[in-house]
Amino acid sequence: MFEIVKAGGWLMLPIIISSVLAIAIIIERFWVLRVEKVAPRDLLPSVWRRVRDNNLSADYLKSIKQDTWLGSILAAGLAQSRLGREAMRDSIQQQADQVAHEMERFLNTLGTIAQISPLLGLLGTVLGMIQVFTAIMVQGTGNAGVLAGGISQALITTAAGLSVAIPAMIFHRALTRRVDSLLVTMEQDCVKLVDALSAESNTSD
């Protein structure tokens, strides 16, 4: 393996660094974007039971805010519930924007890796072919070793760049899809809570 990396030339270094960074981002994002961490299914019913029983303490709001991202959004809305529906919606939207930013963290970097890795491979291809044609001009076609070295560099860097780019692109799209799905789920839960509180307020009036 080391001989293959060595044959690819110095451009293999940024390609390898890109691959390590991509793997780290993929593992970290899949761990962070777990459903039980982002938007547990039993959170909204639990919150609503406490609201209905008038048992919504400041400690509980602080707890759900720290435990999950959906909890932080619901807590932001509930903190403004006495100010009316619009105040709740504004507070929820502001917190949701922050949560969305955190959920999308590092995804731009992963997308960038998916785009630049094949370009690095292409650059290696160009440099390898330059080496081949330079050798031909200087030594003619008799030195097969030099020609093979340049062609080898071109093929190895191209293959390495694509090997990094293809999985990075696949996981970037998968993670983006997961973020979008979780955001939709959280939005639906928030709308349910706001509507339920508004309905209860209208009934009590």
mmCIF file of C-alpha atoms in Angstrom:
data_model
loop_
_atom_site.group_PDB
_atom_site.id
_atom_site.type_symbol
_atom_site.label_atom_id
_atom_site.label_comp_id
_atom_site.label_asym_id
_atom_site.label_seq_id
_atom_site.Cartn_x
_atom_site.Cartn_y
_atom_site.Cartn_z
ATOM 1 C CA MET A 1 0.000 0.000 0.000
ATOM 2 C CA PHE A 2 2.810 2.398 0.884
ATOM 3 C CA GLU A 3 4.435 1.743 -2.485
ATOM 4 C CA ILE A 4 1.196 2.657 -4.255
ATOM 5 C CA VAL A 5 0.884 5.877 -2.256
ATOM 6 C CA LYS A 6 4.534 6.687 -2.950
ATOM 7 C CA ALA A 7 4.048 6.053 -6.672
ATOM 8 C CA GLY A 8 1.145 8.504 -6.712
ATOM 9 C CA GLY A 9 3.441 11.380 -5.786
ATOM 10 C CA TRP A 10 2.989 14.290 -3.388
ATOM 11 C CA LEU A 11 -0.635 14.856 -4.401
ATOM 12 C CA MET A 12 -1.554 11.666 -2.574
ATOM 13 C CA LEU A 13 -0.995 13.538 0.703
ATOM 14 C CA PRO A 14 -3.907 16.009 0.332
ATOM 15 C CA ILE A 15 -6.078 13.183 -1.034
ATOM 16 C CA ILE A 16 -5.332 11.026 2.015
ATOM 17 C CA ILE A 17 -5.940 13.968 4.371
ATOM 18 C CA SER A 18 -9.252 14.598 2.621
ATOM 19 C CA SER A 19 -10.259 10.962 3.048
ATOM 20 C CA VAL A 20 -9.449 10.961 6.773
ATOM 21 C CA LEU A 21 -11.356 14.207 7.264
ATOM 22 C CA ALA A 22 -14.347 12.869 5.321
ATOM 23 C CA ILE A 23 -14.467 9.690 7.409
ATOM 24 C CA ALA A 24 -14.287 11.710 10.631
ATOM 25 C CA ILE A 25 -17.123 14.010 9.529
ATOM 26 C CA ILE A 26 -19.329 11.107 8.415
ATOM 27 C CA ILE A 27 -18.923 9.222 11.700
ATOM 28 C CA GLU A 28 -19.418 12.359 13.803
ATOM 29 C CA ARG A 29 -22.535 13.493 11.918
ATOM 30 C CA PHE A 30 -24.204 10.083 12.001
ATOM 31 C CA TRP A 31 -23.563 9.966 15.756
ATOM 32 C CA VAL A 32 -24.860 13.482 16.365
ATOM 33 C CA LEU A 33 -27.901 13.167 14.086
ATOM 34 C CA ARG A 34 -29.422 10.214 15.909
ATOM 35 C CA VAL A 35 -33.203 10.460 16.250
ATOM 36 C CA GLU A 36 -33.071 9.920 20.020
ATOM 37 C CA LYS A 37 -30.627 12.804 20.319
ATOM 38 C CA VAL A 38 -32.315 15.206 17.916
ATOM 39 C CA ALA A 39 -36.078 14.588 18.152
ATOM 40 C CA PRO A 40 -37.163 11.686 20.382
ATOM 41 C CA ARG A 41 -40.666 10.515 19.525
ATOM 42 C CA ASP A 42 -41.856 10.530 23.142
ATOM 43 C CA LEU A 43 -40.731 14.095 23.881
ATOM 44 C CA LEU A 44 -43.772 15.994 22.584
ATOM 45 C CA PRO A 45 -46.329 13.765 24.391
ATOM 46 C CA SER A 46 -44.298 14.135 27.598
ATOM 47 C CA VAL A 47 -44.178 17.919 27.253
ATOM 48 C CA TRP A 48 -47.891 18.117 26.472
ATOM 49 C CA ARG A 49 -48.788 16.020 29.527
ATOM 50 C CA ARG A 50 -46.878 18.421 31.734
ATOM 51 C CA VAL A 51 -48.516 21.417 30.072
ATOM 52 C CA ARG A 52 -51.964 19.895 30.540
ATOM 53 C CA ASP A 53 -51.229 19.030 34.178
ATOM 54 C CA ASN A 54 -49.762 22.475 34.809
ATOM 55 C CA ASN A 55 -46.508 20.825 35.825
ATOM 56 C CA LEU A 56 -44.128 22.654 33.506
ATOM 57 C CA SER A 57 -41.317 23.722 35.800
ATOM 58 C CA ALA A 58 -38.291 25.819 34.896
ATOM 59 C CA ASP A 59 -36.034 22.880 35.777
ATOM 60 C CA TYR A 60 -37.885 20.639 33.324
ATOM 61 C CA LEU A 61 -37.600 23.213 30.526
ATOM 62 C CA LYS A 62 -33.892 23.559 31.242
ATOM 63 C CA SER A 63 -33.520 19.782 31.168
ATOM 64 C CA ILE A 64 -35.204 19.218 27.791
ATOM 65 C CA LYS A 65 -33.371 22.217 26.360
ATOM 66 C CA GLN A 66 -30.025 20.637 27.187
ATOM 67 C CA ASP A 67 -30.921 17.044 26.289
ATOM 68 C CA THR A 68 -32.190 17.334 22.709
ATOM 69 C CA TRP A 69 -32.424 19.853 19.889
ATOM 70 C CA LEU A 70 -36.194 19.443 19.630
ATOM 71 C CA GLY A 71 -36.363 20.068 23.365
ATOM 72 C CA SER A 72 -34.466 23.325 22.965
ATOM 73 C CA ILE A 73 -36.963 24.485 20.330
ATOM 74 C CA LEU A 74 -40.006 23.473 22.376
ATOM 75 C CA ALA A 75 -38.538 25.088 25.483
ATOM 76 C CA ALA A 76 -37.972 28.335 23.576
ATOM 77 C CA GLY A 77 -41.611 28.356 22.472
ATOM 78 C CA LEU A 78 -43.007 27.426 25.871
ATOM 79 C CA ALA A 79 -40.987 30.186 27.526
ATOM 80 C CA GLN A 80 -42.972 32.681 25.427
ATOM 81 C CA SER A 81 -46.337 30.907 25.583
ATOM 82 C CA ARG A 82 -47.902 33.543 27.856
ATOM 83 C CA LEU A 83 -47.211 36.235 25.271
ATOM 84 C CA GLY A 84 -49.428 34.625 22.649
ATOM 85 C CA ARG A 85 -49.221 32.494 19.534
ATOM 86 C CA GLU A 86 -47.099 34.873 17.455
ATOM 87 C CA ALA A 87 -44.516 35.309 20.204
ATOM 88 C CA MET A 88 -44.246 31.532 20.493
ATOM 89 C CA ARG A 89 -43.850 31.103 16.753
ATOM 90 C CA ASP A 90 -41.139 33.788 16.561
ATOM 91 C CA SER A 91 -39.199 32.267 19.439
ATOM 92 C CA ILE A 92 -39.498 28.772 17.957
ATOM 93 C CA GLN A 93 -38.339 30.017 14.549
ATOM 94 C CA GLN A 94 -35.274 31.733 15.990
ATOM 95 C CA GLN A 95 -34.253 28.648 17.946
ATOM 96 C CA ALA A 96 -35.010 26.370 14.983
ATOM 97 C CA ASP A 97 -32.675 28.435 12.789
ATOM 98 C CA GLN A 98 -29.868 27.919 15.297
ATOM 99 C CA VAL A 99 -30.598 24.204 15.523
ATOM 100 C CA ALA A 100 -30.627 23.851 11.731
ATOM 101 C CA HIS A 101 -27.233 25.554 11.578
ATOM 102 C CA GLU A 102 -25.820 23.112 14.145
ATOM 103 C CA MET A 103 -27.312 20.097 12.360
ATOM 104 C CA GLU A 104 -25.734 21.145 9.055
ATOM 105 C CA ARG A 105 -22.344 21.679 10.663
ATOM 106 C CA PHE A 106 -19.436 20.184 8.658
ATOM 107 C CA LEU A 107 -21.726 19.159 5.776
ATOM 108 C CA ASN A 108 -20.356 21.958 3.599
ATOM 109 C CA THR A 109 -16.857 20.675 4.330
ATOM 110 C CA LEU A 110 -17.882 17.150 3.338
ATOM 111 C CA GLY A 111 -19.429 18.488 0.124
ATOM 112 C CA THR A 112 -16.259 20.423 -0.621
ATOM 113 C CA ILE A 113 -14.174 17.263 -0.167
ATOM 114 C CA ALA A 114 -16.469 15.439 -2.585
ATOM 115 C CA GLN A 115 -15.875 18.174 -5.164
ATOM 116 C CA ILE A 116 -12.143 18.774 -4.808
ATOM 117 C CA SER A 117 -10.982 15.149 -4.487
ATOM 118 C CA PRO A 118 -11.510 14.293 -8.176
ATOM 119 C CA LEU A 119 -9.888 17.609 -9.092
ATOM 120 C CA LEU A 120 -6.831 16.652 -7.064
ATOM 121 C CA GLY A 121 -6.813 13.329 -8.901
ATOM 122 C CA LEU A 122 -7.118 15.146 -12.215
ATOM 123 C CA LEU A 123 -4.229 17.411 -11.269
ATOM 124 C CA GLY A 124 -2.173 14.312 -10.508
ATOM 125 C CA THR A 125 -3.103 12.952 -13.916
ATOM 126 C CA VAL A 126 -1.969 16.156 -15.621
ATOM 127 C CA LEU A 127 1.312 16.227 -13.702
ATOM 128 C CA GLY A 128 1.923 12.567 -14.492
ATOM 129 C CA MET A 129 1.361 13.123 -18.197
ATOM 130 C CA ILE A 130 3.629 16.180 -18.143
ATOM 131 C CA GLN A 131 6.290 13.972 -16.617
ATOM 132 C CA VAL A 132 5.772 11.410 -19.386
ATOM 133 C CA PHE A 133 6.008 13.933 -22.226
ATOM 134 C CA THR A 134 9.001 15.649 -20.625
ATOM 135 C CA ALA A 135 10.769 12.307 -20.453
ATOM 136 C CA ILE A 136 9.931 11.626 -24.089
ATOM 137 C CA MET A 137 11.349 15.005 -25.163
ATOM 138 C CA VAL A 138 14.538 14.580 -23.137
ATOM 139 C CA GLN A 139 15.245 10.844 -23.449
ATOM 140 C CA GLY A 140 12.995 9.672 -26.236
ATOM 141 C CA THR A 141 10.767 6.656 -25.885
ATOM 142 C CA GLY A 142 13.511 4.269 -24.909
ATOM 143 C CA ASN A 143 13.312 4.777 -21.119
ATOM 144 C CA ALA A 144 10.277 2.669 -20.263
ATOM 145 C CA GLY A 145 10.795 3.100 -16.497
ATOM 146 C CA VAL A 146 10.366 6.860 -16.575
ATOM 147 C CA LEU A 147 7.344 6.595 -18.846
ATOM 148 C CA ALA A 148 5.754 3.960 -16.600
ATOM 149 C CA GLY A 149 6.368 6.123 -13.538
ATOM 150 C CA GLY A 150 4.533 9.079 -15.020
ATOM 151 C CA ILE A 151 1.624 6.978 -16.238
ATOM 152 C CA SER A 152 1.457 5.216 -12.876
ATOM 153 C CA GLN A 153 1.258 8.559 -11.061
ATOM 154 C CA ALA A 154 -1.526 9.686 -13.363
ATOM 155 C CA LEU A 155 -3.626 6.558 -12.853
ATOM 156 C CA ILE A 156 -3.069 6.240 -9.092
ATOM 157 C CA THR A 157 -3.988 9.829 -8.243
ATOM 158 C CA THR A 158 -7.076 9.669 -10.446
ATOM 159 C CA ALA A 159 -8.247 6.441 -8.810
ATOM 160 C CA ALA A 160 -7.493 7.778 -5.318
ATOM 161 C CA GLY A 161 -9.345 11.028 -5.936
ATOM 162 C CA LEU A 162 -12.433 9.210 -7.212
ATOM 163 C CA SER A 163 -12.259 6.712 -4.346
ATOM 164 C CA VAL A 164 -12.559 9.597 -1.898
ATOM 165 C CA ALA A 165 -15.048 11.675 -3.869
ATOM 166 C CA ILE A 166 -17.674 9.013 -4.576
ATOM 167 C CA PRO A 167 -18.307 7.912 -0.941
ATOM 168 C CA ALA A 168 -18.064 11.522 0.244
ATOM 169 C CA MET A 169 -20.759 12.562 -2.230
ATOM 170 C CA ILE A 170 -23.003 9.634 -1.279
ATOM 171 C CA PHE A 171 -22.745 10.322 2.448
ATOM 172 C CA HIS A 172 -23.104 14.073 1.954
ATOM 173 C CA ARG A 173 -26.435 13.541 0.228
ATOM 174 C CA ALA A 174 -27.521 10.951 2.798
ATOM 175 C CA LEU A 175 -26.696 13.259 5.704
ATOM 176 C CA THR A 176 -28.352 16.242 4.021
ATOM 177 C CA ARG A 177 -31.460 14.114 3.544
ATOM 178 C CA ARG A 178 -31.378 13.082 7.200
ATOM 179 C CA VAL A 179 -31.099 16.697 8.328
ATOM 180 C CA ASP A 180 -34.033 17.715 6.129
ATOM 181 C CA SER A 181 -36.145 14.830 7.437
ATOM 182 C CA LEU A 182 -35.380 15.637 11.075
ATOM 183 C CA LEU A 183 -36.124 19.324 10.534
ATOM 184 C CA VAL A 184 -39.515 18.465 9.031
ATOM 185 C CA THR A 185 -40.278 16.203 12.010
ATOM 186 C CA MET A 186 -39.347 18.925 14.488
ATOM 187 C CA GLU A 187 -41.362 21.513 12.578
ATOM 188 C CA GLN A 188 -44.428 19.275 12.692
ATOM 189 C CA ASP A 189 -44.038 18.708 16.442
ATOM 190 C CA CYS A 190 -43.680 22.436 17.076
ATOM 191 C CA VAL A 191 -46.774 23.225 15.020
ATOM 192 C CA LYS A 192 -48.742 20.609 16.972
ATOM 193 C CA LEU A 193 -47.671 22.157 20.276
ATOM 194 C CA VAL A 194 -48.475 25.715 19.208
ATOM 195 C CA ASP A 195 -51.876 24.677 17.845
ATOM 196 C CA ALA A 196 -52.698 22.694 20.974
ATOM 197 C CA LEU A 197 -51.769 25.559 23.282
ATOM 198 C CA SER A 198 -53.732 28.025 21.155
ATOM 199 C CA ALA A 199 -56.781 25.750 21.187
ATOM 200 C CA GLU A 200 -56.559 25.314 24.949
ATOM 201 C CA SER A 201 -56.195 29.064 25.439
ATOM 202 C CA ASN A 202 -59.256 29.732 23.303
ATOM 203 C CA THR A 203 -61.244 27.113 25.228
ATOM 204 C CA SER A 204 -60.302 28.584 28.594
ATOM 205 C CA ASP A 205 -61.301 32.031 27.369
#
